[in-house]
PDB file of C-alpha atoms in Angstrom:
ATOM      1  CA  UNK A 742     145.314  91.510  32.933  1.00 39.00           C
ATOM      2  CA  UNK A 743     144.249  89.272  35.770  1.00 40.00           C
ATOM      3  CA  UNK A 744     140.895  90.230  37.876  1.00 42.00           C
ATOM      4  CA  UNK A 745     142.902  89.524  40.914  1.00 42.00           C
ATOM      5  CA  UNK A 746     146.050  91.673  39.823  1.00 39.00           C
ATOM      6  CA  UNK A 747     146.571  94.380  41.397  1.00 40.00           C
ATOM      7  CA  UNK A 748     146.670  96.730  38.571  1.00 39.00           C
ATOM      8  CA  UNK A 749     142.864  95.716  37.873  1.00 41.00           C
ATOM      9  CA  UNK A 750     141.475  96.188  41.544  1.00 43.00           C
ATOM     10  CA  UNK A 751     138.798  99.221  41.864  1.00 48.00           C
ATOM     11  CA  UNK A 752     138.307 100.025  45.136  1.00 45.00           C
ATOM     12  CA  UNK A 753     135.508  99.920  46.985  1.00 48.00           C
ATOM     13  CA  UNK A 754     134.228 103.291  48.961  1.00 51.00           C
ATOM     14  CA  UNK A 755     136.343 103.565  52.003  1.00 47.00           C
ATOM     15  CA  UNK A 756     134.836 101.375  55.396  1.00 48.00           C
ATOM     16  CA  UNK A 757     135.973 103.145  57.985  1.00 52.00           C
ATOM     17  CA  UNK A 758     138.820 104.549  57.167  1.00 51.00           C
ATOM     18  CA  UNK A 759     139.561 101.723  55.129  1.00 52.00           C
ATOM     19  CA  UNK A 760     139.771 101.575  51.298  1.00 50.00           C
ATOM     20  CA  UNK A 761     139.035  97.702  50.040  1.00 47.00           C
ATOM     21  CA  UNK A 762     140.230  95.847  47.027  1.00 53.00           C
ATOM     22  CA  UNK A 763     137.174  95.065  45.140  1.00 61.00           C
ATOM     23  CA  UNK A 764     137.338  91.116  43.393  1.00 80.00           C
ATOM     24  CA  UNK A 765     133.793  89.780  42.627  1.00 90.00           C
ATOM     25  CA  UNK A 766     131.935  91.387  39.747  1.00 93.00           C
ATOM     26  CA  UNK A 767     128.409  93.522  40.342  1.00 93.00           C
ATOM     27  CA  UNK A 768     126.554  90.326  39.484  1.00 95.00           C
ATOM     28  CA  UNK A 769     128.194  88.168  42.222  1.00 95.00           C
ATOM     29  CA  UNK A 770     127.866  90.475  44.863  1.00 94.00           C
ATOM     30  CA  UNK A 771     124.076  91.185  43.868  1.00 96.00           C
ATOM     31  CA  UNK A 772     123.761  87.782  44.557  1.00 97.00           C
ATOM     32  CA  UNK A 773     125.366  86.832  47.498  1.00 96.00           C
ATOM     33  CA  UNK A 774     124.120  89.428  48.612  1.00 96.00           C
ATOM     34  CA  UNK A 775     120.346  88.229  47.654  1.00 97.00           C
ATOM     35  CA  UNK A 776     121.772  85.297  49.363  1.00 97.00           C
ATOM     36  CA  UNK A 777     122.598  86.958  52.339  1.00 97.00           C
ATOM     37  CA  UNK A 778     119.008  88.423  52.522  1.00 97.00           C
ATOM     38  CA  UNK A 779     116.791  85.345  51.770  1.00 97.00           C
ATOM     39  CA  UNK A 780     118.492  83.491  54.464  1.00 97.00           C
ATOM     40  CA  UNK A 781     117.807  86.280  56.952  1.00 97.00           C
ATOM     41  CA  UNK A 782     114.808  86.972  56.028  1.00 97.00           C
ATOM     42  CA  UNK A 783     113.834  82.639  56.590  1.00 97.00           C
ATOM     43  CA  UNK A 784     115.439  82.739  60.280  1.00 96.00           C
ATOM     44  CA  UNK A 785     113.497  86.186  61.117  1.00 96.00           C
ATOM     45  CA  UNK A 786     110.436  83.877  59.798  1.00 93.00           C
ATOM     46  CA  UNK A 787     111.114  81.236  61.966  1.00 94.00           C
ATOM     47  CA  UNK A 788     112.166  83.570  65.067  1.00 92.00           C
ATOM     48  CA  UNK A 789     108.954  85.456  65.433  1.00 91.00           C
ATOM     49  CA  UNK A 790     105.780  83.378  66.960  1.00 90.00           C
ATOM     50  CA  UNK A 791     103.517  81.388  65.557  1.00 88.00           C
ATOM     51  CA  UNK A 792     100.118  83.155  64.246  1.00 85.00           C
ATOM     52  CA  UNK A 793      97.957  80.605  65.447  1.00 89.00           C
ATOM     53  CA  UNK A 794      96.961  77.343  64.503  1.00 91.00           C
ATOM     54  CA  UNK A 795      96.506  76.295  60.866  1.00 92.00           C
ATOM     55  CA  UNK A 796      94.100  74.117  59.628  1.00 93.00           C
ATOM     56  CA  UNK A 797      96.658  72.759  57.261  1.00 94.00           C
ATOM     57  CA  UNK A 798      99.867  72.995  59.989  1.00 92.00           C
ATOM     58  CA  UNK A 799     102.506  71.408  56.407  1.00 93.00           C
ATOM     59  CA  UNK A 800     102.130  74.973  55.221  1.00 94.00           C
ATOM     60  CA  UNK A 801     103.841  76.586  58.271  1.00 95.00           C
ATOM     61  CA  UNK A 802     106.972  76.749  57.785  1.00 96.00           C
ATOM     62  CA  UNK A 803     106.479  76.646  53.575  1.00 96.00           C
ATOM     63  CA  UNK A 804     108.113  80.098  53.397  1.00 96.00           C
ATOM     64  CA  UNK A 805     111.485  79.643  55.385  1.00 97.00           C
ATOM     65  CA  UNK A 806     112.177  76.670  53.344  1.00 98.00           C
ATOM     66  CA  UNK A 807     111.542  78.592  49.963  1.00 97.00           C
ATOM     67  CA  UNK A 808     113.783  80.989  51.012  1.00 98.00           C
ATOM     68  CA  UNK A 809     116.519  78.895  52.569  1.00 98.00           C
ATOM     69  CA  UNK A 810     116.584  76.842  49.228  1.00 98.00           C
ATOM     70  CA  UNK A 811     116.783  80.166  47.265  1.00 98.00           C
ATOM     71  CA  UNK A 812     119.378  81.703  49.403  1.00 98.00           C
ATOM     72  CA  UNK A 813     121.814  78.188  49.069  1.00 98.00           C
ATOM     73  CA  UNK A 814     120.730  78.525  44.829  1.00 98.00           C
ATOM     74  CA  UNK A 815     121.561  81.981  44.718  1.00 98.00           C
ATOM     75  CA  UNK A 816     124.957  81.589  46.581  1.00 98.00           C
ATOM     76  CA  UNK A 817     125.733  78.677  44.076  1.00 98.00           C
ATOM     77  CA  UNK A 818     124.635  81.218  41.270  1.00 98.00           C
ATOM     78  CA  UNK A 819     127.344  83.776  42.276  1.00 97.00           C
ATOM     79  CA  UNK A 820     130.775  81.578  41.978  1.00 97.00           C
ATOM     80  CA  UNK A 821     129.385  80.471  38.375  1.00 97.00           C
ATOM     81  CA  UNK A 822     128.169  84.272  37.735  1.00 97.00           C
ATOM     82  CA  UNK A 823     131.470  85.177  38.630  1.00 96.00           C
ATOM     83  CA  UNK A 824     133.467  82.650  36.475  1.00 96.00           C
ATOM     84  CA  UNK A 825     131.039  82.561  33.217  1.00 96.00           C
ATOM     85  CA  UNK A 826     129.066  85.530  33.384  1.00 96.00           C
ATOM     86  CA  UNK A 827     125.451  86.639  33.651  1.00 96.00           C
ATOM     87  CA  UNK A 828     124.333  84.401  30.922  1.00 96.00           C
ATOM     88  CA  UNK A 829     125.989  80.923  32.098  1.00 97.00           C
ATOM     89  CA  UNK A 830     122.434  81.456  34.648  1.00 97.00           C
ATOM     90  CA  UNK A 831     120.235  81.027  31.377  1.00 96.00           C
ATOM     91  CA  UNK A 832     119.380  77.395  29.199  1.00 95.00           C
ATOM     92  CA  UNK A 833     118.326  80.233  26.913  1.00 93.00           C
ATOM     93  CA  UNK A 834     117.213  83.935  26.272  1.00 91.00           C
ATOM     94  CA  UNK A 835     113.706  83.307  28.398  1.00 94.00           C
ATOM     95  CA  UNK A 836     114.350  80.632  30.490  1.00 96.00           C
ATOM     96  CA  UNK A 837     116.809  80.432  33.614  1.00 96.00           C
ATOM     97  CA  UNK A 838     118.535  76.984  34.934  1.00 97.00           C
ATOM     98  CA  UNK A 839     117.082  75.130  37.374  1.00 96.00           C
ATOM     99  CA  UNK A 840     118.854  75.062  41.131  1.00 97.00           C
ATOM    100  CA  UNK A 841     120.052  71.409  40.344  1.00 97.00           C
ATOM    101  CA  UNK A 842     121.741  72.324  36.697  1.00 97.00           C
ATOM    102  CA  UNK A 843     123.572  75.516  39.077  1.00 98.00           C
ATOM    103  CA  UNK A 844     124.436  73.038  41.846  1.00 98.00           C
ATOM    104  CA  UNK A 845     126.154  70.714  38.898  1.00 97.00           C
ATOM    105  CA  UNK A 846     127.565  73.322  37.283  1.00 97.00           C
ATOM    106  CA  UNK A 847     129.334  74.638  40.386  1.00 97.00           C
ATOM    107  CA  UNK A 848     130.490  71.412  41.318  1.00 97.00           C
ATOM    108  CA  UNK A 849     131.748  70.700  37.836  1.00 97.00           C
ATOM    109  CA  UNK A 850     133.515  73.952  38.091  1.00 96.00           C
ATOM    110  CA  UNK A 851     135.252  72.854  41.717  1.00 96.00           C
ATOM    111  CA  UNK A 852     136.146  69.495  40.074  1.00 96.00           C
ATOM    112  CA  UNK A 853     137.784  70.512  37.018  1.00 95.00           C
ATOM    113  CA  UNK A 854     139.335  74.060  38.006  1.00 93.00           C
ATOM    114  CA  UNK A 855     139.926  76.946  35.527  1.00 94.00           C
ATOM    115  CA  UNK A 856     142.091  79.652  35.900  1.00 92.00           C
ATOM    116  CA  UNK A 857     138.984  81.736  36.167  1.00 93.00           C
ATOM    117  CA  UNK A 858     137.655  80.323  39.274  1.00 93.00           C
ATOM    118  CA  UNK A 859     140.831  81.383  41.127  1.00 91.00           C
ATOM    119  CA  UNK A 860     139.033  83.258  43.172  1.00 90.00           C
ATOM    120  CA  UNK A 861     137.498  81.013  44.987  1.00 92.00           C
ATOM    121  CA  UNK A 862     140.838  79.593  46.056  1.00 91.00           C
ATOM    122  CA  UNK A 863     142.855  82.818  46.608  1.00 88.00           C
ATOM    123  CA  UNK A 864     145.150  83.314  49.455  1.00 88.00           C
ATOM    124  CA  UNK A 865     144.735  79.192  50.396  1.00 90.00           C
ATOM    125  CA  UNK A 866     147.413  77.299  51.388  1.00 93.00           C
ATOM    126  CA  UNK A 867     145.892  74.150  50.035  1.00 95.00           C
ATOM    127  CA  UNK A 868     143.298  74.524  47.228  1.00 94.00           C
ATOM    128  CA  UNK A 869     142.349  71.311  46.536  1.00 95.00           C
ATOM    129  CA  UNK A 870     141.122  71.195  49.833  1.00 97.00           C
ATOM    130  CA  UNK A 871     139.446  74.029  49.545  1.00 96.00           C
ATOM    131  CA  UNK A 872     137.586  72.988  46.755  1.00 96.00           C
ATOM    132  CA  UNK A 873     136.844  69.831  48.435  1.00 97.00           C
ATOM    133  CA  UNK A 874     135.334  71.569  51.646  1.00 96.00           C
ATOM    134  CA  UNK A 875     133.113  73.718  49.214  1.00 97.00           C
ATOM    135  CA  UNK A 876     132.157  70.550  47.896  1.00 97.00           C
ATOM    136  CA  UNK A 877     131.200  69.133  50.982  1.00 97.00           C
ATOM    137  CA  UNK A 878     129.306  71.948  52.188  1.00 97.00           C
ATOM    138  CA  UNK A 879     126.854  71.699  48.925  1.00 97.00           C
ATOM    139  CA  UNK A 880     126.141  68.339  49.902  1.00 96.00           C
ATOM    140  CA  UNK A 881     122.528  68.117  50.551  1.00 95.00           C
ATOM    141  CA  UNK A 882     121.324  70.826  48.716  1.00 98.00           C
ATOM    142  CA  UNK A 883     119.593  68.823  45.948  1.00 96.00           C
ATOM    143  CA  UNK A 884     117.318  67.516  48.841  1.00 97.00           C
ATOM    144  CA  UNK A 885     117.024  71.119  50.159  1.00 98.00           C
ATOM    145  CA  UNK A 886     116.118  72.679  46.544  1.00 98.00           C
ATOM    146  CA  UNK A 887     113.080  69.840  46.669  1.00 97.00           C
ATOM    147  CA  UNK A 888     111.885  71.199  49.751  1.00 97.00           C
ATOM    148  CA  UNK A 889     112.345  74.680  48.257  1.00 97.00           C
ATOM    149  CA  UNK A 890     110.490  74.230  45.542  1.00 97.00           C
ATOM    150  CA  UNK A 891     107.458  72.283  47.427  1.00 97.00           C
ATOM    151  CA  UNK A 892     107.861  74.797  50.080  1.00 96.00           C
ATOM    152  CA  UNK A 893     107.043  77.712  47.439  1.00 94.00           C
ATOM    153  CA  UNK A 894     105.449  76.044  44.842  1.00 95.00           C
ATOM    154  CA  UNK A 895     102.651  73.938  47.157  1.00 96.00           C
ATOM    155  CA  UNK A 896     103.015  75.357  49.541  1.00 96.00           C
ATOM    156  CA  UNK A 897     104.102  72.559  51.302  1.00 96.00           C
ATOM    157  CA  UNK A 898     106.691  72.964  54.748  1.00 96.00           C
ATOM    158  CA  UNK A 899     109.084  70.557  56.549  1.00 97.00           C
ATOM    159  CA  UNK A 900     109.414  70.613  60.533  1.00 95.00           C
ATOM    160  CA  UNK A 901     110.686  73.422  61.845  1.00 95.00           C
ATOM    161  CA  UNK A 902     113.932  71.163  62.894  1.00 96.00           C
ATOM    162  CA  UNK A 903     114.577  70.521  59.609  1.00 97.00           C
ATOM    163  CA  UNK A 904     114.061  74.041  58.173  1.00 97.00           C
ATOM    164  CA  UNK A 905     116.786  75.108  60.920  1.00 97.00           C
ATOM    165  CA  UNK A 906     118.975  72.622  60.174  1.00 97.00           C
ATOM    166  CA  UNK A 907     118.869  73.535  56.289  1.00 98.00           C
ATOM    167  CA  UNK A 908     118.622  77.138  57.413  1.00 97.00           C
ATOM    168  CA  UNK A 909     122.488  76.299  59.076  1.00 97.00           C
ATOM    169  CA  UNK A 910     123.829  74.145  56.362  1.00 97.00           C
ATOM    170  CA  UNK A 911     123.730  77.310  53.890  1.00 98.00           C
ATOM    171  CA  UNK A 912     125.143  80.025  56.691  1.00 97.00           C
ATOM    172  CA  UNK A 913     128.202  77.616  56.854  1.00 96.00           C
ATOM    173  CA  UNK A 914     128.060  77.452  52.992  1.00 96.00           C
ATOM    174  CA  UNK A 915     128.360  81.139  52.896  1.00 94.00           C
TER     175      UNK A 915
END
């Protein structure tokens, strides 16, 4: 049976009145969802007022960044969760993939279609397209997952222009 079919749709608790067909697994709505969170969580960060100065003003906005990065690897991590599975996250038992191995892998996956990634493409008039504006709205997130990863590793910021502008790329992502 096909995930999208029908015959294999649970349904979701009733919104409003509303019962909803239910498509993603558990995993790939944890994480979007994650997704969802870090990025609101980073604009809350850089809505509220500055503390003061610092005497080492990179670090400011180190946090949003971190979180905007992880929000754009974490969306990425769902469509693959959702085709593969759980484990397709993992080089191996102990050890997780790095946000540039998810962003290939995704892209791989958008490149070379399997029946299993369907989903993504659903309802579309023109899939290929699709896939191609998915595509296009990854682009630039190998740049953002190095400021992610100086943001929360060193501790190390970008402007706050540039965290916003990252901060947008990923809403239109998701």
């Amino acid at each position: 049976v096909h995930p999208l079919q029908p015959s294999s749709v649970e349904l979701l608790p009733a919104v409003q009145g509303f019962a909803m067909p239910r498509y993603l697994s558990n995993s790939a709505i944890r994480l979007l969802e994650a997704s969802q969170e870090s990025l609101a969580l980073a604009l809350h960060c850089l809505g509220t007022p500055n503390r003061g100065s610092l005497r080492v003003e990179v670090a400011r906005y180190s946090p949003a960044i971190g979180l905007i990065g992880a929000a754009a690897e974490q969306a990425l991590a769902a469509i693959i969760v959702q085709v593969r599975g759980d484990e397709a996250l993992a080089t191996s038992p102990t050890q997780y993939k790095s946000a540039r191995q998810i962003l290939s892998d995704m892209r791989d996956l958008l490149r070379a279609p399997i029946p299993a990634s369907s989903f993504l493409t659903a309802g579309v008039g023109n899939p290929a397209q699709h896939r191609e504006t998915i595509l296009q709205a990854s682009e630039g997130f190998s740049v953002l997952f190095t400021y992610r990863a100086t943001g929360l590793h060193a501790g190390l910021g970008v402007s706050r222009t540039v965290t916003l502008k990252q901060a947008f790329k990923v809403h239109g992502f998701l």
